[in-house]
């Protein structure tokens, strides 16, 4: 039977991890509000759907997903990605897309997949996967808008940049996660001994 100290230590760890996940998700959501899509377009005249996520998703999302995994453990990065998407959906339709009305569900699923693939492989896999999912569904339901506004060369360039952004975000997140893990004190919980 576990002692009260073991139960308290586990509760402390769980609450601390939840607070960290919630805080990282809030940082990820609020950082994505400071989008510089128009600046990018004015400088390079390249247009792509969800351009802020494509170019800066490594800094908006991947860093926080990786820090959560490094500090808290497996699947906490997926929780951060899910919470970021939930915060975004509470504020407005998914990236302003209201046709089809259920497009936010696609966004949520793409972020869950992004979190999982980032934890499993790297941000250079997770972010482009989310981009492809969002682009594909947007194209499927708005083919005329997609064809009229976005060129193939711009999509290829921005897709490659999403891989780079995801990789850089993953690298920085791993470094920061290792540094932060040294400062966060999770109580050591001794395993219960069944022979007692």
PDB file of C-alpha atoms in Angstrom:
ATOM      1  CA  UNK A   1       0.000   0.000   0.000  1.00  0.00           C
ATOM      2  CA  UNK A   2       1.487   3.378  -0.978  1.00  0.00           C
ATOM      3  CA  UNK A   3       2.258   5.779   1.805  1.00  0.00           C
ATOM      4  CA  UNK A   4       0.746   9.247   2.040  1.00  0.00           C
ATOM      5  CA  UNK A   5       4.123  10.696   1.105  1.00  0.00           C
ATOM      6  CA  UNK A   6       4.151   8.704  -2.153  1.00  0.00           C
ATOM      7  CA  UNK A   7       0.623   9.833  -3.009  1.00  0.00           C
ATOM      8  CA  UNK A   8       1.466  13.459  -2.228  1.00  0.00           C
ATOM      9  CA  UNK A   9       4.635  13.277  -4.330  1.00  0.00           C
ATOM     10  CA  UNK A  10       2.743  11.841  -7.307  1.00  0.00           C
ATOM     11  CA  UNK A  11       0.013  14.480  -6.980  1.00  0.00           C
ATOM     12  CA  UNK A  12       2.666  17.203  -6.800  1.00  0.00           C
ATOM     13  CA  UNK A  13       4.336  15.853  -9.948  1.00  0.00           C
ATOM     14  CA  UNK A  14       1.064  15.572 -11.847  1.00  0.00           C
ATOM     15  CA  UNK A  15      -0.076  19.081 -10.917  1.00  0.00           C
ATOM     16  CA  UNK A  16       3.331  20.533 -11.769  1.00  0.00           C
ATOM     17  CA  UNK A  17       3.338  18.813 -15.156  1.00  0.00           C
ATOM     18  CA  UNK A  18      -0.204  20.000 -15.877  1.00  0.00           C
ATOM     19  CA  UNK A  19       0.764  23.582 -14.994  1.00  0.00           C
ATOM     20  CA  UNK A  20       3.821  23.373 -17.259  1.00  0.00           C
ATOM     21  CA  UNK A  21       1.766  21.980 -20.154  1.00  0.00           C
ATOM     22  CA  UNK A  22      -0.912  24.651 -19.738  1.00  0.00           C
ATOM     23  CA  UNK A  23       1.692  27.435 -19.533  1.00  0.00           C
ATOM     24  CA  UNK A  24       3.590  26.193 -22.611  1.00  0.00           C
ATOM     25  CA  UNK A  25       0.341  25.913 -24.592  1.00  0.00           C
ATOM     26  CA  UNK A  26      -0.584  29.481 -23.673  1.00  0.00           C
ATOM     27  CA  UNK A  27       2.843  30.703 -24.790  1.00  0.00           C
ATOM     28  CA  UNK A  28       2.452  28.806 -28.073  1.00  0.00           C
ATOM     29  CA  UNK A  29      -1.004  30.233 -28.702  1.00  0.00           C
ATOM     30  CA  UNK A  30      -0.126  33.833 -27.840  1.00  0.00           C
ATOM     31  CA  UNK A  31       3.119  33.736 -29.826  1.00  0.00           C
ATOM     32  CA  UNK A  32       1.148  32.727 -32.924  1.00  0.00           C
ATOM     33  CA  UNK A  33      -0.953  35.892 -32.627  1.00  0.00           C
ATOM     34  CA  UNK A  34       2.087  37.984 -33.576  1.00  0.00           C
ATOM     35  CA  UNK A  35       2.090  36.834 -37.167  1.00  0.00           C
ATOM     36  CA  UNK A  36       4.313  38.499 -39.726  1.00  0.00           C
ATOM     37  CA  UNK A  37       2.657  37.069 -42.840  1.00  0.00           C
ATOM     38  CA  UNK A  38       2.091  40.469 -44.432  1.00  0.00           C
ATOM     39  CA  UNK A  39       5.737  41.435 -43.915  1.00  0.00           C
ATOM     40  CA  UNK A  40       6.848  38.183 -45.559  1.00  0.00           C
ATOM     41  CA  UNK A  41       4.503  38.779 -48.503  1.00  0.00           C
ATOM     42  CA  UNK A  42       5.650  42.403 -48.927  1.00  0.00           C
ATOM     43  CA  UNK A  43       9.317  41.374 -48.923  1.00  0.00           C
ATOM     44  CA  UNK A  44       9.195  38.234 -51.081  1.00  0.00           C
ATOM     45  CA  UNK A  45       5.741  38.269 -52.768  1.00  0.00           C
ATOM     46  CA  UNK A  46       5.214  34.630 -51.876  1.00  0.00           C
ATOM     47  CA  UNK A  47       1.759  33.524 -50.846  1.00  0.00           C
ATOM     48  CA  UNK A  48       0.673  30.248 -49.269  1.00  0.00           C
ATOM     49  CA  UNK A  49      -2.277  29.210 -47.116  1.00  0.00           C
ATOM     50  CA  UNK A  50      -1.614  29.316 -43.367  1.00  0.00           C
ATOM     51  CA  UNK A  51       1.648  31.147 -44.073  1.00  0.00           C
ATOM     52  CA  UNK A  52       2.336  32.061 -40.442  1.00  0.00           C
ATOM     53  CA  UNK A  53       2.114  28.427 -39.341  1.00  0.00           C
ATOM     54  CA  UNK A  54       4.140  27.284 -42.343  1.00  0.00           C
ATOM     55  CA  UNK A  55       7.047  29.685 -41.867  1.00  0.00           C
ATOM     56  CA  UNK A  56       7.121  30.216 -38.125  1.00  0.00           C
ATOM     57  CA  UNK A  57       5.417  27.093 -36.762  1.00  0.00           C
ATOM     58  CA  UNK A  58       8.763  25.899 -35.446  1.00  0.00           C
ATOM     59  CA  UNK A  59       8.866  28.947 -33.203  1.00  0.00           C
ATOM     60  CA  UNK A  60       5.122  29.229 -32.544  1.00  0.00           C
ATOM     61  CA  UNK A  61       4.443  25.566 -31.776  1.00  0.00           C
ATOM     62  CA  UNK A  62       7.292  23.063 -32.115  1.00  0.00           C
ATOM     63  CA  UNK A  63       9.539  24.633 -29.464  1.00  0.00           C
ATOM     64  CA  UNK A  64       6.814  24.348 -26.805  1.00  0.00           C
ATOM     65  CA  UNK A  65       5.832  20.813 -27.831  1.00  0.00           C
ATOM     66  CA  UNK A  66       9.453  19.653 -27.549  1.00  0.00           C
ATOM     67  CA  UNK A  67      10.038  21.442 -24.233  1.00  0.00           C
ATOM     68  CA  UNK A  68       6.959  19.706 -22.774  1.00  0.00           C
ATOM     69  CA  UNK A  69       8.235  16.306 -23.881  1.00  0.00           C
ATOM     70  CA  UNK A  70      11.757  16.950 -22.589  1.00  0.00           C
ATOM     71  CA  UNK A  71      10.649  18.325 -19.219  1.00  0.00           C
ATOM     72  CA  UNK A  72       7.484  16.332 -18.462  1.00  0.00           C
ATOM     73  CA  UNK A  73       7.837  13.129 -20.470  1.00  0.00           C
ATOM     74  CA  UNK A  74       6.209  11.214 -23.283  1.00  0.00           C
ATOM     75  CA  UNK A  75       2.887  12.497 -24.726  1.00  0.00           C
ATOM     76  CA  UNK A  76       3.020  15.806 -22.859  1.00  0.00           C
ATOM     77  CA  UNK A  77       4.027  17.442 -26.136  1.00  0.00           C
ATOM     78  CA  UNK A  78       0.865  16.052 -27.734  1.00  0.00           C
ATOM     79  CA  UNK A  79      -1.106  17.625 -24.888  1.00  0.00           C
ATOM     80  CA  UNK A  80       0.547  20.997 -25.556  1.00  0.00           C
ATOM     81  CA  UNK A  81      -0.265  20.776 -29.281  1.00  0.00           C
ATOM     82  CA  UNK A  82      -3.880  19.865 -28.495  1.00  0.00           C
ATOM     83  CA  UNK A  83      -4.267  22.740 -26.041  1.00  0.00           C
ATOM     84  CA  UNK A  84      -2.759  25.246 -28.497  1.00  0.00           C
ATOM     85  CA  UNK A  85      -5.326  24.192 -31.094  1.00  0.00           C
ATOM     86  CA  UNK A  86      -8.134  24.380 -28.523  1.00  0.00           C
ATOM     87  CA  UNK A  87      -7.135  27.908 -27.470  1.00  0.00           C
ATOM     88  CA  UNK A  88      -7.050  28.960 -31.139  1.00  0.00           C
ATOM     89  CA  UNK A  89     -10.495  27.475 -31.781  1.00  0.00           C
ATOM     90  CA  UNK A  90     -11.961  29.201 -28.734  1.00  0.00           C
ATOM     91  CA  UNK A  91     -10.848  32.564 -30.126  1.00  0.00           C
ATOM     92  CA  UNK A  92     -11.919  32.242 -33.783  1.00  0.00           C
ATOM     93  CA  UNK A  93     -12.443  29.806 -36.673  1.00  0.00           C
ATOM     94  CA  UNK A  94      -9.329  27.848 -37.605  1.00  0.00           C
ATOM     95  CA  UNK A  95      -7.051  30.435 -39.293  1.00  0.00           C
ATOM     96  CA  UNK A  96     -10.191  32.360 -40.238  1.00  0.00           C
ATOM     97  CA  UNK A  97     -11.489  29.566 -42.487  1.00  0.00           C
ATOM     98  CA  UNK A  98     -15.243  29.204 -42.052  1.00  0.00           C
ATOM     99  CA  UNK A  99     -16.002  27.134 -45.170  1.00  0.00           C
ATOM    100  CA  UNK A 100     -16.504  24.283 -44.407  1.00  0.00           C
ATOM    101  CA  UNK A 101     -17.753  25.105 -40.901  1.00  0.00           C
ATOM    102  CA  UNK A 102     -16.139  21.988 -39.414  1.00  0.00           C
ATOM    103  CA  UNK A 103     -12.643  22.937 -40.638  1.00  0.00           C
ATOM    104  CA  UNK A 104     -11.606  23.550 -37.031  1.00  0.00           C
ATOM    105  CA  UNK A 105     -11.874  19.799 -36.402  1.00  0.00           C
ATOM    106  CA  UNK A 106      -9.301  19.279 -39.156  1.00  0.00           C
ATOM    107  CA  UNK A 107      -7.069  21.848 -37.472  1.00  0.00           C
ATOM    108  CA  UNK A 108      -7.370  20.097 -34.122  1.00  0.00           C
ATOM    109  CA  UNK A 109      -6.581  16.707 -35.665  1.00  0.00           C
ATOM    110  CA  UNK A 110      -3.623  18.168 -37.572  1.00  0.00           C
ATOM    111  CA  UNK A 111      -2.181  19.576 -34.342  1.00  0.00           C
ATOM    112  CA  UNK A 112      -2.611  16.273 -32.501  1.00  0.00           C
ATOM    113  CA  UNK A 113      -0.767  14.569 -35.365  1.00  0.00           C
ATOM    114  CA  UNK A 114       1.870  17.322 -35.341  1.00  0.00           C
ATOM    115  CA  UNK A 115       2.451  16.796 -31.613  1.00  0.00           C
ATOM    116  CA  UNK A 116       2.688  13.025 -31.994  1.00  0.00           C
ATOM    117  CA  UNK A 117       5.051  13.118 -34.988  1.00  0.00           C
ATOM    118  CA  UNK A 118       7.206  15.769 -33.334  1.00  0.00           C
ATOM    119  CA  UNK A 119       7.585  13.590 -30.246  1.00  0.00           C
ATOM    120  CA  UNK A 120       8.108  10.428 -32.266  1.00  0.00           C
ATOM    121  CA  UNK A 121      10.503  11.797 -34.881  1.00  0.00           C
ATOM    122  CA  UNK A 122      11.261  15.514 -35.079  1.00  0.00           C
ATOM    123  CA  UNK A 123       9.650  18.897 -35.618  1.00  0.00           C
ATOM    124  CA  UNK A 124      10.843  18.702 -39.234  1.00  0.00           C
ATOM    125  CA  UNK A 125       8.313  15.871 -39.665  1.00  0.00           C
ATOM    126  CA  UNK A 126       5.532  17.119 -37.380  1.00  0.00           C
ATOM    127  CA  UNK A 127       5.127  20.657 -38.716  1.00  0.00           C
ATOM    128  CA  UNK A 128       5.085  19.739 -42.438  1.00  0.00           C
ATOM    129  CA  UNK A 129       2.556  16.978 -41.699  1.00  0.00           C
ATOM    130  CA  UNK A 130       0.198  19.518 -40.109  1.00  0.00           C
ATOM    131  CA  UNK A 131       0.766  21.872 -43.046  1.00  0.00           C
ATOM    132  CA  UNK A 132      -0.045  19.160 -45.606  1.00  0.00           C
ATOM    133  CA  UNK A 133      -3.223  18.146 -43.743  1.00  0.00           C
ATOM    134  CA  UNK A 134      -4.479  21.736 -43.568  1.00  0.00           C
ATOM    135  CA  UNK A 135      -3.539  22.514 -47.184  1.00  0.00           C
ATOM    136  CA  UNK A 136      -5.155  19.332 -48.507  1.00  0.00           C
ATOM    137  CA  UNK A 137      -8.493  19.879 -46.800  1.00  0.00           C
ATOM    138  CA  UNK A 138      -8.497  23.597 -47.657  1.00  0.00           C
ATOM    139  CA  UNK A 139      -7.798  22.733 -51.305  1.00  0.00           C
ATOM    140  CA  UNK A 140     -10.462  19.990 -51.365  1.00  0.00           C
ATOM    141  CA  UNK A 141     -13.231  22.367 -50.282  1.00  0.00           C
ATOM    142  CA  UNK A 142     -11.969  25.587 -51.905  1.00  0.00           C
ATOM    143  CA  UNK A 143     -10.208  24.479 -55.123  1.00  0.00           C
ATOM    144  CA  UNK A 144     -11.016  27.679 -57.042  1.00  0.00           C
ATOM    145  CA  UNK A 145      -9.622  29.935 -54.319  1.00  0.00           C
ATOM    146  CA  UNK A 146      -6.592  27.695 -53.899  1.00  0.00           C
ATOM    147  CA  UNK A 147      -5.791  27.625 -57.636  1.00  0.00           C
ATOM    148  CA  UNK A 148      -6.355  31.356 -58.122  1.00  0.00           C
ATOM    149  CA  UNK A 149      -4.278  32.593 -55.199  1.00  0.00           C
ATOM    150  CA  UNK A 150      -1.396  30.147 -54.734  1.00  0.00           C
ATOM    151  CA  UNK A 151       1.265  29.037 -57.211  1.00  0.00           C
ATOM    152  CA  UNK A 152       2.908  25.624 -57.117  1.00  0.00           C
ATOM    153  CA  UNK A 153       6.383  27.161 -56.795  1.00  0.00           C
ATOM    154  CA  UNK A 154       5.293  29.224 -53.773  1.00  0.00           C
ATOM    155  CA  UNK A 155       3.798  26.129 -52.148  1.00  0.00           C
ATOM    156  CA  UNK A 156       6.979  24.114 -52.711  1.00  0.00           C
ATOM    157  CA  UNK A 157       9.192  26.900 -51.348  1.00  0.00           C
ATOM    158  CA  UNK A 158       7.052  27.440 -48.269  1.00  0.00           C
ATOM    159  CA  UNK A 159       6.756  23.692 -47.655  1.00  0.00           C
ATOM    160  CA  UNK A 160      10.551  23.393 -47.637  1.00  0.00           C
ATOM    161  CA  UNK A 161      10.695  26.365 -45.280  1.00  0.00           C
ATOM    162  CA  UNK A 162       8.222  24.591 -42.966  1.00  0.00           C
ATOM    163  CA  UNK A 163      10.628  21.647 -42.741  1.00  0.00           C
ATOM    164  CA  UNK A 164      13.459  24.017 -41.850  1.00  0.00           C
ATOM    165  CA  UNK A 165      11.307  25.896 -39.327  1.00  0.00           C
ATOM    166  CA  UNK A 166      10.235  22.628 -37.695  1.00  0.00           C
ATOM    167  CA  UNK A 167      13.830  21.426 -37.479  1.00  0.00           C
ATOM    168  CA  UNK A 168      15.087  24.678 -35.939  1.00  0.00           C
ATOM    169  CA  UNK A 169      12.199  24.762 -33.460  1.00  0.00           C
ATOM    170  CA  UNK A 170      12.896  21.151 -32.486  1.00  0.00           C
ATOM    171  CA  UNK A 171      16.600  21.834 -31.976  1.00  0.00           C
ATOM    172  CA  UNK A 172      16.001  24.923 -29.831  1.00  0.00           C
ATOM    173  CA  UNK A 173      13.233  23.152 -27.889  1.00  0.00           C
ATOM    174  CA  UNK A 174      15.489  20.204 -27.040  1.00  0.00           C
ATOM    175  CA  UNK A 175      18.204  22.515 -25.804  1.00  0.00           C
ATOM    176  CA  UNK A 176      15.819  24.630 -23.707  1.00  0.00           C
ATOM    177  CA  UNK A 177      14.037  21.516 -22.426  1.00  0.00           C
ATOM    178  CA  UNK A 178      17.267  20.026 -21.115  1.00  0.00           C
ATOM    179  CA  UNK A 179      18.203  23.303 -19.441  1.00  0.00           C
ATOM    180  CA  UNK A 180      14.752  23.717 -17.861  1.00  0.00           C
ATOM    181  CA  UNK A 181      14.616  20.113 -16.674  1.00  0.00           C
ATOM    182  CA  UNK A 182      17.613  20.812 -14.444  1.00  0.00           C
ATOM    183  CA  UNK A 183      15.730  23.661 -12.746  1.00  0.00           C
ATOM    184  CA  UNK A 184      12.365  21.955 -12.260  1.00  0.00           C
ATOM    185  CA  UNK A 185      12.299  19.728  -9.197  1.00  0.00           C
ATOM    186  CA  UNK A 186      10.043  16.732  -9.620  1.00  0.00           C
ATOM    187  CA  UNK A 187       9.872  14.858  -6.336  1.00  0.00           C
ATOM    188  CA  UNK A 188      11.352  11.395  -6.423  1.00  0.00           C
ATOM    189  CA  UNK A 189       8.595   8.923  -5.763  1.00  0.00           C
ATOM    190  CA  UNK A 190       9.900   5.652  -4.380  1.00  0.00           C
ATOM    191  CA  UNK A 191       8.187   2.614  -5.823  1.00  0.00           C
ATOM    192  CA  UNK A 192       5.901   0.820  -3.422  1.00  0.00           C
ATOM    193  CA  UNK A 193       7.293  -2.418  -2.089  1.00  0.00           C
ATOM    194  CA  UNK A 194       4.706  -5.194  -2.205  1.00  0.00           C
ATOM    195  CA  UNK A 195       6.709  -7.385   0.181  1.00  0.00           C
ATOM    196  CA  UNK A 196       6.129  -5.121   3.180  1.00  0.00           C
TER     197      UNK A 196
END
